[in-house]
XYZ file of N, CA and C in Angstrom:
672
model
N -22.275 -17.161 -18.912
C -23.096 -16.887 -17.730
C -22.202 -16.830 -16.486
N -22.397 -15.797 -15.655
C -21.560 -15.656 -14.476
C -21.947 -16.678 -13.421
N -20.988 -17.039 -12.603
C -21.228 -17.999 -11.536
C -21.891 -17.313 -10.348
N -22.528 -18.079 -9.461
C -23.105 -17.475 -8.258
C -22.052 -16.717 -7.437
N -20.849 -17.264 -7.339
C -19.799 -16.592 -6.563
C -19.486 -15.226 -7.169
N -19.376 -15.177 -8.499
C -19.064 -13.919 -9.164
C -20.179 -12.901 -8.942
N -21.430 -13.358 -9.035
C -22.561 -12.450 -8.846
C -22.602 -11.920 -7.409
N -22.284 -12.778 -6.475
C -22.274 -12.357 -5.072
C -21.185 -11.309 -4.831
N -20.000 -11.564 -5.350
C -18.900 -10.611 -5.188
C -19.229 -9.267 -5.826
N -19.766 -9.315 -7.039
C -20.110 -8.071 -7.730
C -21.200 -7.313 -6.981
N -22.192 -8.045 -6.491
C -23.284 -7.403 -5.759
C -22.776 -6.768 -4.471
N -21.934 -7.480 -3.743
C -21.402 -6.949 -2.488
C -20.531 -5.720 -2.741
N -19.702 -5.776 -3.783
C -18.840 -4.638 -4.105
C -19.670 -3.413 -4.490
N -20.741 -3.623 -5.244
C -21.592 -2.519 -5.657
C -22.331 -1.916 -4.460
N -22.865 -2.757 -3.603
C -23.548 -2.263 -2.412
C -22.592 -1.511 -1.497
N -21.375 -2.029 -1.369
C -20.364 -1.375 -0.540
C -20.015 -0.002 -1.093
N -19.879 0.078 -2.420
C -19.500 1.342 -3.057
C -20.601 2.378 -2.966
N -21.841 1.948 -3.056
C -22.951 2.905 -3.105
C -23.560 3.205 -1.744
N -23.474 2.255 -0.833
C -24.145 2.453 0.449
C -23.286 2.262 1.675
N -22.016 1.908 1.478
C -21.151 1.675 2.630
C -21.342 0.289 3.212
N -20.587 0.024 4.238
C -20.581 -1.329 4.810
C -21.947 -1.752 5.337
N -22.698 -0.810 5.915
C -23.995 -1.165 6.488
C -24.984 -1.635 5.431
N -24.738 -1.262 4.176
C -25.655 -1.662 3.100
C -25.447 -3.110 2.669
N -24.337 -3.700 3.072
C -24.005 -5.057 2.620
C -24.535 -6.061 3.641
N -25.815 -6.332 3.564
C -26.445 -7.328 4.423
C -26.688 -8.611 3.632
N -26.930 -9.687 4.347
C -27.223 -10.960 3.677
C -28.420 -10.819 2.751
N -29.471 -10.155 3.239
C -30.681 -9.996 2.442
C -30.412 -9.162 1.192
N -29.675 -8.050 1.345
C -29.412 -7.163 0.207
C -28.551 -7.849 -0.836
N -27.530 -8.566 -0.387
C -26.646 -9.260 -1.332
C -27.406 -10.374 -2.046
N -28.214 -11.110 -1.308
C -28.990 -12.198 -1.908
C -29.906 -11.670 -3.005
N -30.592 -10.560 -2.706
C -31.513 -9.990 -3.686
C -30.774 -9.468 -4.909
N -29.675 -8.781 -4.685
C -28.931 -8.187 -5.799
C -28.272 -9.244 -6.668
N -27.823 -10.327 -6.049
C -27.112 -11.374 -6.790
C -28.058 -12.434 -7.336
N -29.328 -12.446 -6.874
C -30.274 -13.448 -7.328
C -29.965 -14.832 -6.807
N -29.530 -14.897 -5.543
C -29.202 -16.191 -4.939
C -29.869 -16.290 -3.571
N -29.906 -17.505 -3.028
C -30.389 -17.714 -1.681
C -29.282 -17.379 -0.678
N -29.700 -17.017 0.534
C -28.710 -16.685 1.567
C -27.751 -17.849 1.814
N -28.277 -19.075 1.707
C -27.421 -20.236 1.955
C -26.249 -20.291 0.968
N -26.471 -19.782 -0.243
C -25.403 -19.793 -1.240
C -24.238 -18.916 -0.798
N -24.541 -17.782 -0.183
C -23.480 -16.901 0.321
C -22.640 -17.636 1.358
N -23.332 -18.327 2.266
C -22.603 -19.015 3.326
C -21.820 -20.209 2.794
N -22.361 -20.874 1.775
C -21.610 -21.990 1.181
C -20.352 -21.480 0.484
N -20.444 -20.325 -0.154
C -19.314 -19.800 -0.912
C -18.264 -19.127 -0.021
N -18.726 -18.423 1.040
C -17.801 -17.568 1.793
C -17.773 -17.854 3.301
N -18.564 -18.795 3.745
C -18.564 -19.139 5.168
C -19.504 -18.264 5.970
N -19.299 -16.959 5.924
C -20.165 -15.998 6.604
C -19.944 -14.636 5.951
N -20.575 -13.593 6.489
C -20.437 -12.272 5.891
C -19.027 -11.730 6.049
N -18.357 -12.105 7.121
C -16.965 -11.686 7.286
C -16.102 -12.256 6.165
N -16.376 -13.495 5.789
C -15.652 -14.100 4.683
C -15.942 -13.407 3.368
N -17.180 -12.962 3.183
C -17.532 -12.226 1.972
C -16.808 -10.886 1.927
N -16.818 -10.160 3.051
C -16.091 -8.893 3.103
C -14.608 -9.105 2.798
N -14.032 -10.175 3.344
C -12.620 -10.460 3.112
C -12.353 -10.722 1.636
N -13.262 -11.447 0.977
C -13.075 -11.753 -0.440
C -13.184 -10.495 -1.294
N -14.128 -9.611 -0.956
C -14.267 -8.340 -1.687
C -13.015 -7.496 -1.503
N -12.514 -7.416 -0.269
C -11.305 -6.638 -0.002
C -10.101 -7.216 -0.734
N -9.974 -8.550 -0.727
C -8.844 -9.186 -1.401
C -8.862 -8.902 -2.898
N -10.046 -8.941 -3.481
C -10.158 -8.698 -4.917
C -9.809 -7.255 -5.262
N -10.279 -6.314 -4.445
C -9.962 -4.903 -4.671
C -8.477 -4.650 -4.494
N -7.880 -5.279 -3.496
C -6.446 -5.122 -3.244
C -5.627 -5.667 -4.410
N -6.031 -6.808 -4.934
C -5.316 -7.400 -6.067
C -5.407 -6.494 -7.290
N -6.564 -5.885 -7.506
C -6.725 -4.971 -8.639
C -5.825 -3.746 -8.481
N -5.759 -3.227 -7.268
C -4.890 -2.069 -6.985
C -3.421 -2.410 -7.234
N -3.005 -3.583 -6.793
C -1.608 -3.982 -6.990
C -1.281 -4.175 -8.472
N -2.224 -4.688 -9.235
C -1.998 -4.818 -10.683
C -1.785 -3.448 -11.310
N -2.545 -2.469 -10.839
C -2.396 -1.106 -11.348
C -1.024 -0.549 -10.988
N -0.570 -0.825 -9.783
C 0.737 -0.340 -9.367
C 1.856 -1.006 -10.159
N 1.739 -2.324 -10.364
C 2.768 -3.037 -11.115
C 2.821 -2.580 -12.561
N 1.655 -2.197 -13.102
C 1.595 -1.791 -14.501
C 2.092 -0.365 -14.722
N 2.316 0.375 -13.630
C 2.771 1.756 -13.759
C 4.149 1.836 -14.399
N 4.373 2.935 -15.073
C 5.651 3.133 -15.760
C 6.786 3.199 -14.749
N 7.868 2.481 -15.023
C 9.050 2.541 -14.171
C 9.953 3.646 -14.700
N 10.104 4.692 -13.921
C 10.864 5.857 -14.347
C 12.342 5.683 -14.065
N 13.152 6.467 -14.758
C 14.597 6.420 -14.516
C 14.930 6.895 -13.104
N 14.183 7.860 -12.610
C 14.392 8.387 -11.265
C 13.455 7.665 -10.298
N 13.977 6.840 -9.391
C 13.100 6.090 -8.479
C 12.328 6.985 -7.524
N 12.837 8.193 -7.266
C 12.108 9.123 -6.408
C 10.779 9.501 -7.067
N 10.779 9.660 -8.381
C 9.537 9.951 -9.096
C 8.553 8.794 -8.958
N 9.058 7.559 -8.983
C 8.190 6.395 -8.775
C 7.608 6.402 -7.364
N 8.410 6.796 -6.386
C 7.959 6.840 -4.998
C 6.840 7.867 -4.827
N 7.019 9.034 -5.399
C 6.017 10.085 -5.318
C 4.739 9.664 -6.052
N 4.902 9.083 -7.245
C 3.738 8.633 -8.019
C 2.981 7.539 -7.273
N 3.706 6.662 -6.586
C 3.070 5.601 -5.814
C 2.233 6.159 -4.672
N 2.743 7.192 -4.011
C 1.971 7.860 -2.946
C 0.669 8.409 -3.529
N 0.783 9.146 -4.618
C -0.392 9.785 -5.217
C -1.419 8.749 -5.675
N -0.941 7.636 -6.254
C -1.847 6.577 -6.684
C -2.578 5.964 -5.494
N -1.864 5.802 -4.390
C -2.453 5.236 -3.181
C -3.609 6.116 -2.694
N -3.363 7.418 -2.617
C -4.399 8.346 -2.148
C -5.577 8.378 -3.120
N -5.286 8.393 -4.408
C -6.352 8.401 -5.414
C -7.221 7.154 -5.307
N -6.599 6.002 -5.087
C -7.360 4.757 -4.931
C -8.294 4.853 -3.734
N -7.795 5.375 -2.618
C -8.616 5.489 -1.429
C -9.807 6.410 -1.623
N -9.590 7.565 -2.253
C -10.677 8.510 -2.448
C -11.697 8.006 -3.472
N -11.232 7.213 -4.420
C -12.149 6.654 -5.422
C -12.927 5.463 -4.880
N -12.385 4.817 -3.851
C -13.017 3.616 -3.282
C -13.026 3.713 -1.756
N -13.701 4.706 -1.199
C -13.599 4.949 0.242
C -14.052 3.778 1.117
N -15.167 3.145 0.760
C -15.651 2.039 1.592
C -14.692 0.853 1.530
N -14.196 0.561 0.332
C -13.223 -0.522 0.199
C -11.933 -0.201 0.950
N -11.506 1.041 0.855
C -10.257 1.421 1.523
C -10.396 1.274 3.037
N -11.530 1.718 3.566
C -11.757 1.550 5.007
C -11.782 0.073 5.377
N -12.337 -0.734 4.497
C -12.410 -2.167 4.763
C -11.010 -2.771 4.826
N -10.128 -2.329 3.927
C -8.788 -2.879 3.858
C -7.889 -2.333 4.965
N -7.921 -1.004 5.167
C -6.975 -0.358 6.078
C -7.573 0.033 7.420
N -8.874 0.307 7.461
C -9.474 0.740 8.704
C -9.993 -0.394 9.548
N -10.114 -1.580 8.960
C -10.645 -2.738 9.682
C -9.812 -3.959 9.331
N -8.517 -3.939 9.692
C -7.636 -5.038 9.298
C -8.044 -6.356 9.930
N -7.825 -7.427 9.167
C -8.141 -8.761 9.655
C -6.907 -9.390 10.288
N -7.067 -10.147 11.371
C -5.916 -10.818 11.976
C -5.190 -11.686 10.955
N -3.889 -11.493 10.863
C -3.092 -12.285 9.941
C -3.118 -11.803 8.517
N -3.836 -10.715 8.230
C -3.905 -10.195 6.863
C -2.557 -9.591 6.493
N -1.911 -10.059 5.396
C -0.588 -9.550 5.046
C -0.615 -8.283 4.219
N -1.793 -7.795 3.823
C -1.825 -6.714 2.848
C -1.367 -5.377 3.409
N -1.468 -5.174 4.702
C -1.182 -3.859 5.259
C 0.308 -3.594 5.428
N 0.997 -4.410 6.199
C 2.402 -4.127 6.495
C 3.342 -5.202 5.969
N 2.830 -6.107 5.187
C 3.677 -7.123 4.570
C 3.006 -7.524 3.266
N 3.448 -8.622 2.697
C 2.828 -9.053 1.463
C 3.333 -8.277 0.263
N 2.611 -8.407 -0.859
C 3.104 -7.855 -2.122
C 3.146 -6.336 -2.113
N 2.157 -5.689 -1.499
C 2.169 -4.233 -1.441
C 3.400 -3.713 -0.726
N 3.733 -4.350 0.394
C 4.939 -3.987 1.141
C 6.184 -4.241 0.298
N 6.191 -5.349 -0.434
C 7.350 -5.676 -1.264
C 7.541 -4.647 -2.381
N 6.433 -4.178 -2.969
C 6.537 -3.173 -4.021
C 7.139 -1.879 -3.486
N 6.659 -1.428 -2.331
C 7.189 -0.210 -1.726
C 8.652 -0.391 -1.333
N 8.982 -1.550 -0.771
C 10.367 -1.813 -0.379
C 11.283 -1.824 -1.600
N 10.804 -2.407 -2.707
C 11.612 -2.433 -3.927
C 11.910 -1.043 -4.448
N 10.897 -0.173 -4.436
C 11.127 1.206 -4.866
C 12.112 1.893 -3.934
N 11.960 1.678 -2.633
C 12.826 2.345 -1.668
C 14.270 1.861 -1.794
N 14.459 0.614 -2.138
C 15.824 0.116 -2.346
C 16.449 0.758 -3.579
N 15.643 1.007 -4.602
C 16.154 1.718 -5.779
C 16.531 3.150 -5.416
N 15.716 3.769 -4.558
C 16.035 5.123 -4.097
C 17.356 5.115 -3.338
N 17.537 4.119 -2.475
C 18.783 4.015 -1.713
C 19.964 3.788 -2.638
N 19.797 2.899 -3.621
C 20.890 2.614 -4.553
C 21.269 3.844 -5.370
N 20.315 4.753 -5.570
C 20.583 5.982 -6.317
C 21.221 7.048 -5.438
N 21.458 6.732 -4.169
C 22.093 7.687 -3.275
C 21.173 8.786 -2.787
N 19.850 8.532 -2.734
C 18.900 9.567 -2.360
C 18.221 9.305 -1.019
N 18.616 8.253 -0.313
C 17.946 7.913 0.943
C 18.830 8.283 2.121
N 18.273 9.043 3.070
C 19.060 9.478 4.220
C 18.877 8.569 5.437
N 17.890 7.683 5.413
C 17.637 6.758 6.522
C 17.616 5.345 5.955
N 17.730 4.326 6.800
C 17.672 2.953 6.290
C 16.342 2.648 5.610
N 16.375 1.743 4.649
C 15.154 1.315 3.968
C 14.122 0.833 4.977
N 14.600 0.111 5.993
C 13.688 -0.455 6.995
C 12.986 0.634 7.814
N 13.558 1.818 7.851
C 12.928 2.946 8.533
C 12.020 3.715 7.580
N 12.480 3.914 6.358
C 11.738 4.724 5.390
C 10.420 4.075 4.986
N 10.412 2.756 4.794
C 9.206 2.077 4.309
C 8.029 2.254 5.273
N 8.155 1.948 6.573
C 6.995 2.142 7.458
C 6.612 3.604 7.628
N 7.580 4.525 7.508
C 7.243 5.951 7.592
C 6.326 6.356 6.441
N 6.702 5.961 5.233
C 5.890 6.313 4.065
C 4.540 5.602 4.128
N 4.550 4.344 4.506
C 3.301 3.588 4.609
C 2.342 4.237 5.600
N 2.824 4.501 6.820
C 1.953 5.045 7.861
C 1.393 6.406 7.465
N 2.240 7.247 6.888
C 1.790 8.590 6.517
C 0.782 8.549 5.374
N 1.026 7.696 4.385
C 0.119 7.645 3.232
C -1.241 7.071 3.622
N -1.253 6.058 4.474
C -2.526 5.496 4.937
C -3.259 6.505 5.819
N -2.521 7.154 6.722
C -3.145 8.115 7.616
C -3.796 9.271 6.878
N -3.079 9.827 5.904
C -3.634 10.973 5.180
C -4.819 10.540 4.315
N -4.769 9.333 3.777
C -5.887 8.856 2.951
C -7.138 8.675 3.799
N -7.002 8.084 4.978
C -8.154 7.929 5.861
C -8.701 9.294 6.299
N -7.807 10.257 6.539
C -8.259 11.598 6.917
C -9.024 12.260 5.777
N -8.539 12.097 4.558
C -9.217 12.694 3.411
C -10.553 12.002 3.129
N -10.615 10.697 3.352
C -11.892 9.989 3.182
C -12.918 10.508 4.195
N -12.471 10.756 5.426
C -13.367 11.315 6.431
C -13.852 12.704 6.009
N -12.935 13.514 5.464
C -13.315 14.844 4.987
C -14.271 14.744 3.803
N -14.039 13.756 2.965
C -14.929 13.531 1.818
C -16.331 13.180 2.303
N -16.414 12.382 3.361
C -17.707 11.951 3.884
C -18.498 13.102 4.487
N -17.809 14.033 5.160
C -18.535 15.131 5.804
C -18.578 16.402 4.963
N -18.142 16.293 3.694
C -18.276 17.410 2.770
C -17.244 18.507 2.913
N -16.129 18.234 3.587
C -15.105 19.267 3.789
C -13.830 18.990 2.997
N -13.903 18.108 2.011
C -12.704 17.729 1.268
C -12.050 18.923 0.582
N -12.852 19.855 0.080
C -12.292 21.012 -0.617
C -11.400 21.853 0.276
N -11.598 21.771 1.574
C -10.780 22.545 2.511
C -9.430 21.885 2.770
N -9.231 20.695 2.228
C -7.988 19.946 2.495
C -7.304 19.513 1.195
N -7.444 20.313 0.159
C -6.928 19.911 -1.149
C -5.414 19.740 -1.163
N -4.702 20.447 -0.292
C -3.239 20.377 -0.292
C -2.684 19.449 0.781
N -3.564 18.791 1.544
C -3.092 18.004 2.680
C -2.174 16.869 2.252
N -2.590 16.094 1.248
C -1.774 14.955 0.824
C -0.418 15.413 0.307
N -0.411 16.431 -0.547
C 0.854 16.918 -1.104
C 1.760 17.476 -0.008
N 1.192 18.222 0.932
C 1.994 18.822 2.004
C 2.628 17.748 2.882
N 1.827 16.743 3.276
C 2.365 15.671 4.111
C 3.363 14.834 3.316
N 3.022 14.556 2.051
C 3.942 13.787 1.203
C 5.295 14.468 1.118
N 5.299 15.756 0.862
C 6.563 16.477 0.727
C 7.337 16.493 2.038
N 6.624 16.581 3.169
C 7.285 16.580 4.473
C 7.938 15.232 4.755
N 7.215 14.152 4.433
C 7.770 12.814 4.648
C 8.959 12.571 3.719
N 8.819 12.987 2.463
C 9.926 12.808 1.525
C 11.162 13.581 1.986
N 10.953 14.777 2.524
C 12.082 15.562 3.017
C 12.760 14.874 4.196
N 11.966 14.115 4.978
C 12.523 13.424 6.146
C 13.330 12.196 5.765
N 12.959 11.534 4.667
C 13.636 10.279 4.325
C 14.611 10.417 3.155
N 14.498 11.491 2.383
C 15.325 11.635 1.189
C 16.357 12.731 1.353
N 17.454 12.596 0.612
C 18.424 13.683 0.492
C 18.034 14.543 -0.699
N 18.559 15.731 -0.761
C 18.335 16.583 -1.916
C 19.110 16.045 -3.114
N 18.577 16.264 -4.314
C 19.298 15.868 -5.521
C 20.581 16.675 -5.612
N 21.627 16.049 -6.076
C 22.916 16.722 -6.185
C 24.001 15.847 -5.599
N 25.122 16.417 -5.181
C 26.208 15.622 -4.605
C 25.726 14.796 -3.429
N 26.120 13.537 -3.394
C 25.669 12.643 -2.336
C 26.299 13.010 -1.005
N 25.495 12.914 0.074
C 26.032 13.060 1.411
C 26.665 11.728 1.834
N 27.411 11.769 2.909
C 28.021 10.535 3.417
C 26.940 9.534 3.808
N 25.861 10.022 4.459
C 24.778 9.128 4.873
C 24.109 8.485 3.674
N 23.897 9.265 2.614
C 23.267 8.713 1.421
C 24.164 7.663 0.775
N 25.470 7.920 0.765
C 26.398 6.929 0.202
C 26.365 5.646 1.018
N 26.231 5.787 2.344
C 26.173 4.599 3.202
C 24.927 3.785 2.903
N 23.787 4.449 2.735
C 22.557 3.735 2.423
C 22.599 3.133 1.025
N 23.254 3.822 0.110
C 23.416 3.280 -1.239
C 24.234 1.994 -1.205
N 25.301 2.016 -0.403
C 26.127 0.811 -0.271
C 25.348 -0.311 0.392
N 24.548 0.012 1.408
C 23.765 -1.015 2.086
C 22.768 -1.646 1.124
N 22.159 -0.824 0.261
C 21.195 -1.348 -0.704
C 21.847 -2.304 -1.684
N 23.164 -2.145 -1.907
C 23.873 -3.000 -2.858
C 24.399 -4.278 -2.220
N 24.328 -4.404 -0.905
C 24.894 -5.565 -0.215
C 24.324 -6.904 -0.677
N 22.994 -7.017 -0.943
C 22.491 -8.329 -1.374
C 23.178 -8.875 -2.619
N 23.678 -7.985 -3.472
C 24.334 -8.438 -4.697
C 25.691 -9.061 -4.430
N 26.281 -8.768 -3.263
C 27.607 -9.311 -2.937
C 27.546 -10.097 -1.628
N 26.365 -10.591 -1.287
C 26.189 -11.277 -0.009
C 27.073 -12.504 0.120
N 27.398 -13.129 -1.017
C 28.198 -14.349 -0.960
C 29.633 -14.085 -0.518
N 30.041 -12.829 -0.451
C 31.403 -12.501 -0.043
C 31.528 -12.315 1.468
N 30.398 -12.339 2.173
C 30.417 -12.109 3.611
C 29.645 -13.211 4.326
N 30.050 -13.492 5.545
C 29.285 -14.415 6.370
C 28.026 -13.693 6.836
N 27.002 -14.447 7.298
C 25.797 -13.790 7.810
C 26.102 -12.787 8.920
N 27.018 -13.136 9.823
C 27.371 -12.226 10.915
C 28.033 -10.963 10.370
N 28.888 -11.118 9.368
C 29.544 -9.954 8.778
C 28.539 -9.045 8.070
N 27.543 -9.648 7.416
C 26.515 -8.842 6.755
C 25.739 -8.005 7.767
N 25.371 -8.621 8.900
C 24.634 -7.890 9.933
C 25.490 -6.763 10.489
N 26.752 -7.055 10.770
C 27.645 -6.052 11.342
C 27.866 -4.891 10.369
N 28.099 -5.217 9.101
C 28.304 -4.168 8.110
C 27.059 -3.314 7.960
N 25.882 -3.945 7.974
C 24.633 -3.185 7.895
C 24.484 -2.237 9.063
N 24.842 -2.698 10.263
C 24.753 -1.832 11.448
C 25.705 -0.657 11.328
N 26.905 -0.896 10.835
C 27.877 0.191 10.683
C 27.369 1.234 9.674
N 26.828 0.749 8.563
C 26.333 1.665 7.553
C 25.151 2.486 8.059
N 24.292 1.866 8.879
C 23.169 2.608 9.452
C 23.669 3.693 10.410
N 24.717 3.408 11.154
C 25.267 4.423 12.062
C 25.809 5.611 11.267
N 26.408 5.336 10.147
C 26.940 6.422 9.306
C 25.816 7.299 8.798
């Protein structure tokens, strides 16, 4: 038998998916979950707490899907696949996506830090180590993040007003433009790509340099 908390979460997620945020009222959740309104407040504090719990659960499920994805020999392929998965998740779960990205909570680490950020940073470091990154990892990660979130929110808006078919190439076009801005072409490495590759390898030899030397070397490599 499911617990009241589980029933409340499932009911709220279902109402959010079918009717949007406005459909998730105390009365609607109570009726769908078969609980009293007081139970919601005991479990989650208030409706904001319930929304936060639904968003956290959806985010955790998305991250499990990303972690379970095949790790390819070419990290650039992983980067592209990660972009596409992100957009697909948003279009499949528009209300949840808006809740996570369109209405961020103060102190919420899921957007620009936390495990999602770490996963993207890890892929980008592999890209740098492969000699395919033309800008520092610290520059490439927020560029890809901002562009992927922006295009997903734009496509969700188009989906809502029935114009999605007119924007079928938007994600791919923006993705390719961003990739061209942060990546080098496959083939002989450029000097800049070699510099970023070396910078990505620095943590493995950090014990050979003082903290000040590591910072200075990183700055020199970024200038290159």
